[in-house]
Coordinates of C-alpha atoms and ligand atoms in Angstrom, one line a residue:
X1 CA 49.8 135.7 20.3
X2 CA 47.9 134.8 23.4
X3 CA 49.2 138.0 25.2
X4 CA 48.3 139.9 22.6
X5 CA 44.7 139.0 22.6
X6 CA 44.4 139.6 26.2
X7 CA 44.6 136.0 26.9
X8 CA 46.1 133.7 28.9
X9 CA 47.7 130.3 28.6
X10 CA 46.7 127.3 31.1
X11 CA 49.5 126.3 32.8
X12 CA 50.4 122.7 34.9
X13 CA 48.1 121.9 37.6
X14 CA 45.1 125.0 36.3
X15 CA 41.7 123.7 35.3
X16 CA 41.0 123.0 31.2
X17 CA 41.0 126.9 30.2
X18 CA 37.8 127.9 27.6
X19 CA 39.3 131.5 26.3
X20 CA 36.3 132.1 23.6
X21 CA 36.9 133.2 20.1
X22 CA 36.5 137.0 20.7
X23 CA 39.1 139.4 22.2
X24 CA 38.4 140.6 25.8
X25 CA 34.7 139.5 25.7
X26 CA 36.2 135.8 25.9
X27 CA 33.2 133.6 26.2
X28 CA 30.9 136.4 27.3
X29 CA 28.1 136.4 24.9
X30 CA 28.1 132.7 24.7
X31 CA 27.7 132.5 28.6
X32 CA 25.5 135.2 28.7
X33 CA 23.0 134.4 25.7
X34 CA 21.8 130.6 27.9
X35 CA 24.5 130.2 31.0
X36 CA 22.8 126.8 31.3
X37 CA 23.2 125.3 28.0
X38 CA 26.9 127.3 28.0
X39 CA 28.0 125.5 31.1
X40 CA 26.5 121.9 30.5
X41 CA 28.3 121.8 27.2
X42 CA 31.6 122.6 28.6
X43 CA 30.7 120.4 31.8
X44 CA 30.6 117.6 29.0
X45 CA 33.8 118.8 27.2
X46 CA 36.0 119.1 30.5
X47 CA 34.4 117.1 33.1
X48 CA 33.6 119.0 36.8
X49 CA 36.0 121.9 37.0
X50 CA 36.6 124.5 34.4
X51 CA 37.5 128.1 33.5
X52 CA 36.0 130.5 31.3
X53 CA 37.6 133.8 30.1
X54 CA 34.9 135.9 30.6
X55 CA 34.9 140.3 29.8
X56 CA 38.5 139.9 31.3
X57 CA 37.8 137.7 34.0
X58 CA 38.5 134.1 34.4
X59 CA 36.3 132.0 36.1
X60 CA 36.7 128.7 37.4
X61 CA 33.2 127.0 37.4
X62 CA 32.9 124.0 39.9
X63 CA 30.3 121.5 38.6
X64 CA 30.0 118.7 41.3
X65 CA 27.6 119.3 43.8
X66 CA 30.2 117.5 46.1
X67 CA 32.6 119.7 45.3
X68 CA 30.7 122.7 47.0
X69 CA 31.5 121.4 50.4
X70 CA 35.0 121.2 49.4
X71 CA 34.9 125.1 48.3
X72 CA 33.4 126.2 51.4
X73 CA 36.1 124.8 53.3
X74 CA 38.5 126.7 51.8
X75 CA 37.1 130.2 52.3
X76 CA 40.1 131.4 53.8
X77 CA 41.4 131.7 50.4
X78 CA 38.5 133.5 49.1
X79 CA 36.9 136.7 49.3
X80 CA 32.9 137.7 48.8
X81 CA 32.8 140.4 49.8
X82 CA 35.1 142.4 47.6
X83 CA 32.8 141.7 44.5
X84 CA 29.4 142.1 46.6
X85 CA 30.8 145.8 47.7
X86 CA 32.2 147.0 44.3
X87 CA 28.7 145.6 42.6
X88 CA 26.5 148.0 45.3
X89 CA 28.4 151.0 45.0
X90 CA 28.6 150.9 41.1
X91 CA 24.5 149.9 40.7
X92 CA 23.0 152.3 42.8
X93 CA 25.7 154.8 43.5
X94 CA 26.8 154.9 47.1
X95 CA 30.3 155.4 48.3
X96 CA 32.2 152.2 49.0
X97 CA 30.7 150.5 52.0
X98 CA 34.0 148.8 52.4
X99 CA 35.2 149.5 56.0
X100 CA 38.7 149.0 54.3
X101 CA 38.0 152.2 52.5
X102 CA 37.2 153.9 55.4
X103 CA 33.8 155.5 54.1
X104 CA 31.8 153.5 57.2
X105 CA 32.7 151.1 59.9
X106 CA 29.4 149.6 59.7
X107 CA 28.7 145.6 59.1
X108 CA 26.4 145.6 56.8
X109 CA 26.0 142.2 56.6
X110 CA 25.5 141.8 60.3
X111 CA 22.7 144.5 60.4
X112 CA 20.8 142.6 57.9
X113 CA 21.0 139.4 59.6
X114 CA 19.7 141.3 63.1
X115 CA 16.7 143.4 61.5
X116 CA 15.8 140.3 59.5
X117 CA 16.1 137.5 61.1
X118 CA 15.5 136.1 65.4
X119 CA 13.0 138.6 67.0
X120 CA 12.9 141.3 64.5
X121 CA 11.9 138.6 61.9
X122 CA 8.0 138.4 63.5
X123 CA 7.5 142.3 63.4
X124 CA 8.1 142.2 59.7
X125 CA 6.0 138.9 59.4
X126 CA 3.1 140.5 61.9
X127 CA 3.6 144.0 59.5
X128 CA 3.1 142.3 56.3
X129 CA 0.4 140.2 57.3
X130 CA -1.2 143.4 57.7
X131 CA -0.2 145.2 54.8
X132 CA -0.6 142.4 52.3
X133 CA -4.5 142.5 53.3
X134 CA -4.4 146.5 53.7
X135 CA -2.8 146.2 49.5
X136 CA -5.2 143.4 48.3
X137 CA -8.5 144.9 49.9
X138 CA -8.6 147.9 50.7
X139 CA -5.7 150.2 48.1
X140 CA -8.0 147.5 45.1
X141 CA -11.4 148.6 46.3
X142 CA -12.2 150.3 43.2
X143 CA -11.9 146.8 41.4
X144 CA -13.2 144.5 43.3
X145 CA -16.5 146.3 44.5
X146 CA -18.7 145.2 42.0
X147 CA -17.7 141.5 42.8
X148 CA -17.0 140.3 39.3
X149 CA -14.2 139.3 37.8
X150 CA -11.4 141.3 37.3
X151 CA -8.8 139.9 34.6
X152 CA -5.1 141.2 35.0
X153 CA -1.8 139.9 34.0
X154 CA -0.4 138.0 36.8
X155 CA 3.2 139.1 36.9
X156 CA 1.8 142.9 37.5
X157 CA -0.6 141.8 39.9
X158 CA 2.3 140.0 41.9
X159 CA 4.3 143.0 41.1
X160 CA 2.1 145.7 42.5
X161 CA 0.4 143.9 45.4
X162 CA 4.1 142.3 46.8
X163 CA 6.0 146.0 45.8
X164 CA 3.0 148.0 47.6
X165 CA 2.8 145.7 50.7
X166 CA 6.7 145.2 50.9
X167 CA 7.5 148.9 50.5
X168 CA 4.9 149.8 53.6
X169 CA 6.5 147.1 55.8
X170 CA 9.8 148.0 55.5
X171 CA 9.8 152.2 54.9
X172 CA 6.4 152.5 56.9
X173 CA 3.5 154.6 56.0
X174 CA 3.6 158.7 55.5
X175 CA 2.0 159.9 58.6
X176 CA -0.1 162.8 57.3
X177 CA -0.9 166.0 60.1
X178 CA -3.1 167.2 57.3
X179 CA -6.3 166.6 59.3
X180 CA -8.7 168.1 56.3
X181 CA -7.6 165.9 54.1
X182 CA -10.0 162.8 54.6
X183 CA -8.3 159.0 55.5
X184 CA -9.2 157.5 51.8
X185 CA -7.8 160.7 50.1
X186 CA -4.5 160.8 52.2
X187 CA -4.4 156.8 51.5
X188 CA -5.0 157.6 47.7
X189 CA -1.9 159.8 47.6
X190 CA 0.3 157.4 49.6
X191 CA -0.7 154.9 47.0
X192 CA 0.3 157.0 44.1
X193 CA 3.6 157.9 45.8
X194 CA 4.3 154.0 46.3
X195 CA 3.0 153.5 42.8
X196 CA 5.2 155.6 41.3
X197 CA 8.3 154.1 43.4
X198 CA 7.6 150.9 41.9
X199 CA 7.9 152.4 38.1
X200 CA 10.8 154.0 38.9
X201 CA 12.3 150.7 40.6
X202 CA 10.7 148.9 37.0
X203 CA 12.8 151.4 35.2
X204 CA 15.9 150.5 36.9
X205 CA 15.8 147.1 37.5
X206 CA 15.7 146.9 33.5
X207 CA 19.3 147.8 33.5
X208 CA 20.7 146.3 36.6
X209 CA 22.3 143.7 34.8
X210 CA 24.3 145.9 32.5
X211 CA 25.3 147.7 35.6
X212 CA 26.5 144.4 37.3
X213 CA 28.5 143.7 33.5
X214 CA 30.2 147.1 34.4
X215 CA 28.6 149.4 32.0
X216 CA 28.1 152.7 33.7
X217 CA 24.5 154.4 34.9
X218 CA 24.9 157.4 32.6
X219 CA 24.2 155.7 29.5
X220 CA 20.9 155.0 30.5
X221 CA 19.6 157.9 31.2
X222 CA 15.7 157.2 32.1
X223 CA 17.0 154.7 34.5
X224 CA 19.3 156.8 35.9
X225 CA 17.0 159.6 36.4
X226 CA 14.5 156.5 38.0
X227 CA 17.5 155.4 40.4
X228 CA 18.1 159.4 41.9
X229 CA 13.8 159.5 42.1
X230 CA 14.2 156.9 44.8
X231 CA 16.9 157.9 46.2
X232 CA 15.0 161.6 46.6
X233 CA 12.4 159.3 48.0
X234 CA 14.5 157.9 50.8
X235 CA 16.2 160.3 51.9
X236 CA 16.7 160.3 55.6
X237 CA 14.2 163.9 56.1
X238 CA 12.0 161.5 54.1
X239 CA 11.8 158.8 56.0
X240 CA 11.5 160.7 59.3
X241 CA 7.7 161.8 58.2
X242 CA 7.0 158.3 58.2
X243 CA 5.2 155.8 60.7
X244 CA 6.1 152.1 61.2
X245 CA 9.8 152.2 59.9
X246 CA 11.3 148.8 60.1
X247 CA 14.0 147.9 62.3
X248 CA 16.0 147.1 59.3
X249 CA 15.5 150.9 58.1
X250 CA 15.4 152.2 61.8
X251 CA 18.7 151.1 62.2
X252 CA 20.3 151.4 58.9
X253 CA 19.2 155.0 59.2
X254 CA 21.3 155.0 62.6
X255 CA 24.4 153.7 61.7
X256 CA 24.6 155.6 58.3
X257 CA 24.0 158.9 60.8
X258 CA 26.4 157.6 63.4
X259 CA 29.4 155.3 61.5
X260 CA 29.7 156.9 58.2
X261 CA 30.8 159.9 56.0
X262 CA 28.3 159.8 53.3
X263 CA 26.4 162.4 52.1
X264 CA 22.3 162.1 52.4
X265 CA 22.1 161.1 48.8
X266 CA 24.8 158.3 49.5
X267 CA 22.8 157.3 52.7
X268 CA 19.5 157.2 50.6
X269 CA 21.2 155.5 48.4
X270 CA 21.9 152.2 50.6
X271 CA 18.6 152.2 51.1
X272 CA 17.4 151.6 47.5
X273 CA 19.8 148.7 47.4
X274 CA 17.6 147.5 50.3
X275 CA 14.5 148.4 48.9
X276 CA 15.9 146.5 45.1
X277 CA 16.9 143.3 47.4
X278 CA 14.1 143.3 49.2
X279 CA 12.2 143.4 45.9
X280 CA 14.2 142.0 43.0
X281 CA 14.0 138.7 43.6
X282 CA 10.5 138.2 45.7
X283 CA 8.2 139.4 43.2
X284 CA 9.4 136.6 40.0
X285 CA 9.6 134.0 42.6
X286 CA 5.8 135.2 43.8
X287 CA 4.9 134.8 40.3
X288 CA 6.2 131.9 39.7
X289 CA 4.6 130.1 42.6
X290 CA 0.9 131.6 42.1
X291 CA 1.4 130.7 37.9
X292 CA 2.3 127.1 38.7
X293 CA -0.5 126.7 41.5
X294 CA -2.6 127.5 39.0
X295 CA -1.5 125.4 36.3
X296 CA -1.6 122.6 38.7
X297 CA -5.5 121.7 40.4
X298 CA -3.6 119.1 42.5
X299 CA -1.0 121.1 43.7
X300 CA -4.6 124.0 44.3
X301 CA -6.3 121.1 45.7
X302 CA -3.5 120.3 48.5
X303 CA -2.8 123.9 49.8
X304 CA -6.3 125.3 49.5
X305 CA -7.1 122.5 51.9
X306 CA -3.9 123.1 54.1
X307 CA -4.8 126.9 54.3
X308 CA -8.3 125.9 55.6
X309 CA -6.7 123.7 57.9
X310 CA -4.7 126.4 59.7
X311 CA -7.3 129.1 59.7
X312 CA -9.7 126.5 61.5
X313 CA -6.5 125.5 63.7
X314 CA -6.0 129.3 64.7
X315 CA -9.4 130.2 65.0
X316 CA -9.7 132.4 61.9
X317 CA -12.4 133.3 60.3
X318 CA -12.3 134.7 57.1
X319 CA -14.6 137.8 56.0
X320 CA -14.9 141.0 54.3
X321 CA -16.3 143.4 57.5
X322 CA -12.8 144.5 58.1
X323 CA -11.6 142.0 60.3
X324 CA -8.4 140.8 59.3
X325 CA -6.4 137.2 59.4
X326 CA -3.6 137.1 61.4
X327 CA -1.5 134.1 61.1
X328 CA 1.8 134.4 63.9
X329 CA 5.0 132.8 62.6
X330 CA 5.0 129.6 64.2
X331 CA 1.4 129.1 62.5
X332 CA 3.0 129.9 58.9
X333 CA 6.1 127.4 59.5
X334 CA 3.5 124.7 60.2
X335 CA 2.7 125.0 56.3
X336 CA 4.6 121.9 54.8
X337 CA 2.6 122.2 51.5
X338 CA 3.2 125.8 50.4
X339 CA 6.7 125.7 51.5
X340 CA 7.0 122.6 49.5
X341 CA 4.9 124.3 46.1
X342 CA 7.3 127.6 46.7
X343 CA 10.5 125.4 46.5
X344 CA 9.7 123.7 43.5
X345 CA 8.8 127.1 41.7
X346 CA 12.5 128.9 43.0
X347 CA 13.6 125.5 41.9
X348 CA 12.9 126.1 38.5
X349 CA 12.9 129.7 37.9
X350 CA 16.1 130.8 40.1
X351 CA 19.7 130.8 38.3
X352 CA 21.7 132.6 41.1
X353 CA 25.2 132.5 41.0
X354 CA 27.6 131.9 44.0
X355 CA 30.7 133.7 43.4
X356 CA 34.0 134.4 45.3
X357 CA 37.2 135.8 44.3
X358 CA 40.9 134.5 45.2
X359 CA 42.6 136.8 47.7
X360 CA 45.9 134.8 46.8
X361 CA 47.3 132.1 44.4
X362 CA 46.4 128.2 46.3
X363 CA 45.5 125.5 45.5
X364 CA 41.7 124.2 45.6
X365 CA 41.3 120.9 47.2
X366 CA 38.2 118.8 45.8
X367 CA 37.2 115.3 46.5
X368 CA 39.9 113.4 44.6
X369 CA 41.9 115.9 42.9
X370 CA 43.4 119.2 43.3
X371 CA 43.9 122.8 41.2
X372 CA 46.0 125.9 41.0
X373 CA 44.0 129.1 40.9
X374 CA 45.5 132.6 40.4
X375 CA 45.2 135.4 42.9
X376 CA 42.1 137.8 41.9
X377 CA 40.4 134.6 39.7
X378 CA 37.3 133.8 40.2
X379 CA 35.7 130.3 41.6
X380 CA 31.5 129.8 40.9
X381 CA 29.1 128.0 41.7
X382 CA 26.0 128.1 39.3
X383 CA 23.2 126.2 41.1
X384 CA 21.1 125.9 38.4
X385 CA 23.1 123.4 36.9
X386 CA 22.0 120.9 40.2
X387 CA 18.3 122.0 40.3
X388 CA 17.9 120.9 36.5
X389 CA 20.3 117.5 37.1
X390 CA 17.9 114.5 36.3
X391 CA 19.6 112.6 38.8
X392 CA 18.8 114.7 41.8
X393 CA 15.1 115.7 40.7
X394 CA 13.7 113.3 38.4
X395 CA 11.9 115.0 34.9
X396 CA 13.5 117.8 36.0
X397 CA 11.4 120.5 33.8
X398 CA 8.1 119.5 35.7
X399 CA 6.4 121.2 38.1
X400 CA 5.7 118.6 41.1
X401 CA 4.3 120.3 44.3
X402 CA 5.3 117.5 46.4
X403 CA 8.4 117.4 45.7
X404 CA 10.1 118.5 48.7
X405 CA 7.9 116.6 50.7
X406 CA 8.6 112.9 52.4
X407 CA 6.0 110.4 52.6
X408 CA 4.9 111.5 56.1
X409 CA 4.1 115.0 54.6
X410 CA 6.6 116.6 56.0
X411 CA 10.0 118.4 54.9
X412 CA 12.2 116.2 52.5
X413 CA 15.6 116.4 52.7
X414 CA 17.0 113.6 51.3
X415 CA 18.5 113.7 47.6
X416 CA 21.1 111.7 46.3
X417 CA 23.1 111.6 43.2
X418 CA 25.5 108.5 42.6
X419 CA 23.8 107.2 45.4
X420 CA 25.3 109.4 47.7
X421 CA 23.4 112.2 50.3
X422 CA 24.2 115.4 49.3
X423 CA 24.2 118.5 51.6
X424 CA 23.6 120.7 49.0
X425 CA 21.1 120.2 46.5
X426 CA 19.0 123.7 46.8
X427 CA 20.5 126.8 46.5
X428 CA 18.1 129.7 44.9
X429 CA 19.3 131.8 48.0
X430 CA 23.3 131.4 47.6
X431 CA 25.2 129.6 50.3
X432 CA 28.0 130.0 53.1
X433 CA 28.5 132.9 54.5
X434 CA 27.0 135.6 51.6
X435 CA 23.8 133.7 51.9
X436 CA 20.7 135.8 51.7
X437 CA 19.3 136.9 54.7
X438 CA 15.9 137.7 54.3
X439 CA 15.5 134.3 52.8
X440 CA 12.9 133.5 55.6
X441 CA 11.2 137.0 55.6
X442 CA 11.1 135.8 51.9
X443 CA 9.3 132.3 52.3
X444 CA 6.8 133.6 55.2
X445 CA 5.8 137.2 52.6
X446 CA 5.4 134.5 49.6
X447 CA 3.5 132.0 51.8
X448 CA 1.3 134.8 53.7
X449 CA 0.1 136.1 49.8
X450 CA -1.0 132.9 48.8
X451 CA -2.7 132.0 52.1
X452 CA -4.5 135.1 51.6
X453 CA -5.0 134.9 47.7
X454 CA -6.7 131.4 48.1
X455 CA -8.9 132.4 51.7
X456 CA -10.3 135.9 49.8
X457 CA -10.5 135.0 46.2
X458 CA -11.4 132.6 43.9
X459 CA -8.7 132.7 41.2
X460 CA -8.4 131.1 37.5
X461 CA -6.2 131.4 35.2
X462 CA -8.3 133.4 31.8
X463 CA -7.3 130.2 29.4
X464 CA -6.2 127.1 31.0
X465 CA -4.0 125.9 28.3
X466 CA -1.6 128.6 28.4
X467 CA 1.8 127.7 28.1
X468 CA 4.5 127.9 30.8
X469 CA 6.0 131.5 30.2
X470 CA 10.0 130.8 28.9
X471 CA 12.7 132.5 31.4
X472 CA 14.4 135.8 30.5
X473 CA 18.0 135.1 30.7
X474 CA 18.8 138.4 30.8
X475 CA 19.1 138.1 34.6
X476 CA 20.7 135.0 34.6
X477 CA 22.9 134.6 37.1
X478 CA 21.5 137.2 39.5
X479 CA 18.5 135.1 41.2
X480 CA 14.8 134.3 40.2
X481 CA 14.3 134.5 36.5
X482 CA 11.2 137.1 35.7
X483 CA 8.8 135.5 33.0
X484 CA 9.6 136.4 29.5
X485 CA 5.6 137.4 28.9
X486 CA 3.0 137.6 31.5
X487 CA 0.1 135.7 31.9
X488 CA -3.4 136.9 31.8
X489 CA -5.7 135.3 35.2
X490 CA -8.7 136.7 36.6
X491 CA -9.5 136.8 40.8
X492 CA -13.0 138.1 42.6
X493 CA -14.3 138.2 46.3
X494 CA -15.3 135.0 47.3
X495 CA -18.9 135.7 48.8
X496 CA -18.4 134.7 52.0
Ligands
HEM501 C1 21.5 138.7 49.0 C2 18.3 135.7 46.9 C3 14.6 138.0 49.1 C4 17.8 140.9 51.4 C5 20.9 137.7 48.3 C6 21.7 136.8 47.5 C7 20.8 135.9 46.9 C8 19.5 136.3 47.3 C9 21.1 134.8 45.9 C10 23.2 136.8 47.3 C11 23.8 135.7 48.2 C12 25.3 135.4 47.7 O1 25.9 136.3 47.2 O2 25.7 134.3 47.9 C13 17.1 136.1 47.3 C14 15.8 135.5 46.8 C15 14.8 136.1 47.4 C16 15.4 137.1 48.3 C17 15.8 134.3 45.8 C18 13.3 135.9 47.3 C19 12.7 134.9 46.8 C20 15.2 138.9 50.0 C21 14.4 139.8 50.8 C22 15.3 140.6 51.5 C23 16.6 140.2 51.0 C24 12.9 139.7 51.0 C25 15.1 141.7 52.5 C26 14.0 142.0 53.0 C27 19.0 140.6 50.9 C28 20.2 141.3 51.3 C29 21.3 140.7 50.6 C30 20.7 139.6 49.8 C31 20.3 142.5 52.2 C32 22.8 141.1 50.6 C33 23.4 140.5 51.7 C34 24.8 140.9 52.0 O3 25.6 141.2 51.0 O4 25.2 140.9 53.1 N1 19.6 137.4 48.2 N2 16.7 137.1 48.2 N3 16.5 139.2 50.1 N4 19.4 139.5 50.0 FE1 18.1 138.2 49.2

């Protein structure tokens, strides 16, 4: 009967099997309607290890934050990158970038961690620094010249001022040999262009998740037509009219020309996942940090005073006669406060999922026990699960700026559970080898937008009372939760 619902039995030695009611689907729309409230139920039911029959799949969730070590032990066993490969090609429509499939030889995930990361990581910080104030002064002058208030929601502010800045600092800006067209005009039409990239990325990202579920591009057809409109817009002849290209593009761009077979549109087409990475994930957790800064006039009260403190320590004046901040990388990781306050917020907005897939049948090791997992299975790690565990972060729904600080002020790193240290106990960027590598390009762009937010505005939110925005679960699973309604605030020029 089993077999003939596409299900299988649990046999000696397997974790407790969950198969769901429903043929195929399994436990699908259960996990997928609240993945949170899914798995604590069944962490409850079956203790720390589990597996789920999920659209075909069956995944074997480990629980224990101890555990994890134990998993990343075993990675001989496991693949990532099979899944992370198959996911690309199928959401934004490259070839295979599997060198096994002999489309490229290039390492992609080695060229990420050189263009972002060492060396190349202060270009990008230096670039953005520059861009974020280019985005928030200059491309806004229309808004903000009559110095009054200007009330916007705050996740399309976020959106549009971290989109616009991160788009110029990793793609550049169109040089333009048109010299009778006037610099505010040619910067006008750059604007547009970027601006229309970002509803085109909207448009797509709306779907990503049903394209990482498996459902295919061509039954959305506005987002499809919105994924080829970038791709048009990054194709290689593109990109050569424009200034300033990262390294991460520069090179990219090289080893697409030089290691692989794809056609331009496929080589474009690794760039949009760039661009989506670069982008997905950064503009929520921006949101998220801004919205509970100001919801919280401690936590305002504590960076607004750090920020002053490292202008004045860098000799920084702030002022609107075109002379910009610049803040180098070793000031920015001297910021204990906003890297504290933009923990907390990934704390409670992110619900990324670690995921690997058996390349073989073995047998996991844990702590104290040990379990049979089938070849192609999959194990997961959902790390939401520890950053809402009342254990490890006391009233665990509440926003507490401080909390990832120790009482000297500086960067805590102790948290316990049982009474025991754990080693990993904060995870919105995944972990082991897949983990994200623009995760400190990430941290300095967030932290650089609110040093500037609080040094050239005064910012409120429009009524204080407002409640927390709920998370859309739609994306559960694939890193920070957007808000499921925006927020109205209002900013203006500080006179200074
Ligand atoms: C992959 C999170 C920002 C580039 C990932 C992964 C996560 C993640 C969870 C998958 C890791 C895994 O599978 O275990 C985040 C979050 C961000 C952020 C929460 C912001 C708050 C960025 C930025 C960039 C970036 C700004 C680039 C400029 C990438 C790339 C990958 C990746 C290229 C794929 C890596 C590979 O497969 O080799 N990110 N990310 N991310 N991220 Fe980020």
């Amino acid at each position: 009967f089993c077999f003939l619902l596409g299900r299988r039995r649990r046999r000696q030695g397997e974790p407790p099997l969950e198969n769901g009611f429903l043929p195929y689907l399994g436990c699908a729309l259960q996990f997928g309607a609240n993945p949170l409230e899914f798995l604590k139920e069944k962490q409850k039911k079956h203790g720390h290890i589990f597996t789920c029959h999920v659209a075909g799949k069956y995944i074997h969730f480990l629980t224990d934050p101890f555990s994890y070590c134990a998993l990343m032990r075993q990675g001989k066993h496991l693949d990532w990158k099979k899944f992370h490969f198959a996911t690309s090609a199928k959401a934004f429509g490259h070839g295979s970038i599997d060198p096994a499939e002999g489309n490229t030889t290039e390492n992609f995930h080695q060229t990420f961690i050189r263009t972002l990361q060492g060396n190349a990581l202060d270009a990008l910080i230096e670039a953005m620094m520059e861009n974020l104030q280019y985005v928030m002064l200059q491309s806004r002058t229309p808004k903000l010249q009559s110095n009054t208030w200007v009330t916007e929601g705050l996740y399309t502010f976020c959106c549009q001022v971290m989109f616009e800045s991160g788009f110029l600092t990793l793609f550049g800006k169109e040089f333009n040999s048109n010299n009778d067209k006037n610099l505010s005009s040619k910067q006008e039409t750059e604007r547009a262009h970027i601006l229309n990239a970002l509803e085109n990325f909207k448009e797509f990202d709306k779907i990503f998740p049903a394209l990482v579920a498996g459902l295919p591009i061509h039954l959305f057809k506005s987002a499809h037509s919105a994924r080829e409109k970038l791709g048009e817009a990054l194709l290689h002849k593109n990109l050569l009219k424009r200034d300033n290209l990262s390294e991460l593009v520069t090179l990219r761009m090289f080893l697409n020309d030089t290691l692989s077979t794809f056609d331009d549109m496929e080589k474009a087409k690794t760039h949009v996942a760039v661009l989506w990475a670069s982008q997905a994930n950064t503009i929520p957790a921006t949101f998220w940090t801004l919205f509970f800064l100001l919801k919280s006039p401690e936590a305002m009260r504590a960076a607004t005073k750090e920020v002053r403190s490292i202008l004045e320590s860098a000799e920084e004046n702030i002022s609107l006669d075109g002379k910009r901040i610049s803040l180098n990388r070793k000031q920015l990781d001297n910021m204990p406060i906003l890297d504290s306050i933009i923990k907390e917020a990934m704390r409670l907005s992110s619900a990324s999922m670690t995921f690997r897939v058996a390349k073989e049948d073995f047998t996991l090791h844990l702590e104290n026990d040990f379990y049979n997992i089938r070849k192609d299975d999959v194990v997961a790690l959902y790390p939401q699960l520890l950053h809402f565990d009342p254990e490890i972060y006391a009233d665990p729904l509440t926003f507490k700026y401080d909390r990832f600080l120790n009482e000297n002020g500086e960067e805590k790193t102790d948290f316990y559970r049982n009474g025991r240290k754990l080693k990993y106990y904060y995870m919105p960027f995944g972990t082991g080898i897949a983990k994200c590598p623009g995760r400190l390009f990430a941290v300095h762009e967030i932290k650089q937008f609110l040093t500037l937010m609080l040094s050239y505005f005064e910012i409120e939110l429009v009524d204080n009372d407002v409640k927390c925005p709920s998370l859309d679960q739609s994306r559960a699973g694939l890193g920070i939760l957007q808000p499921s309604n925006d927020i109205d605030f209002r900013y203006r020029l500080k006179c200074l």
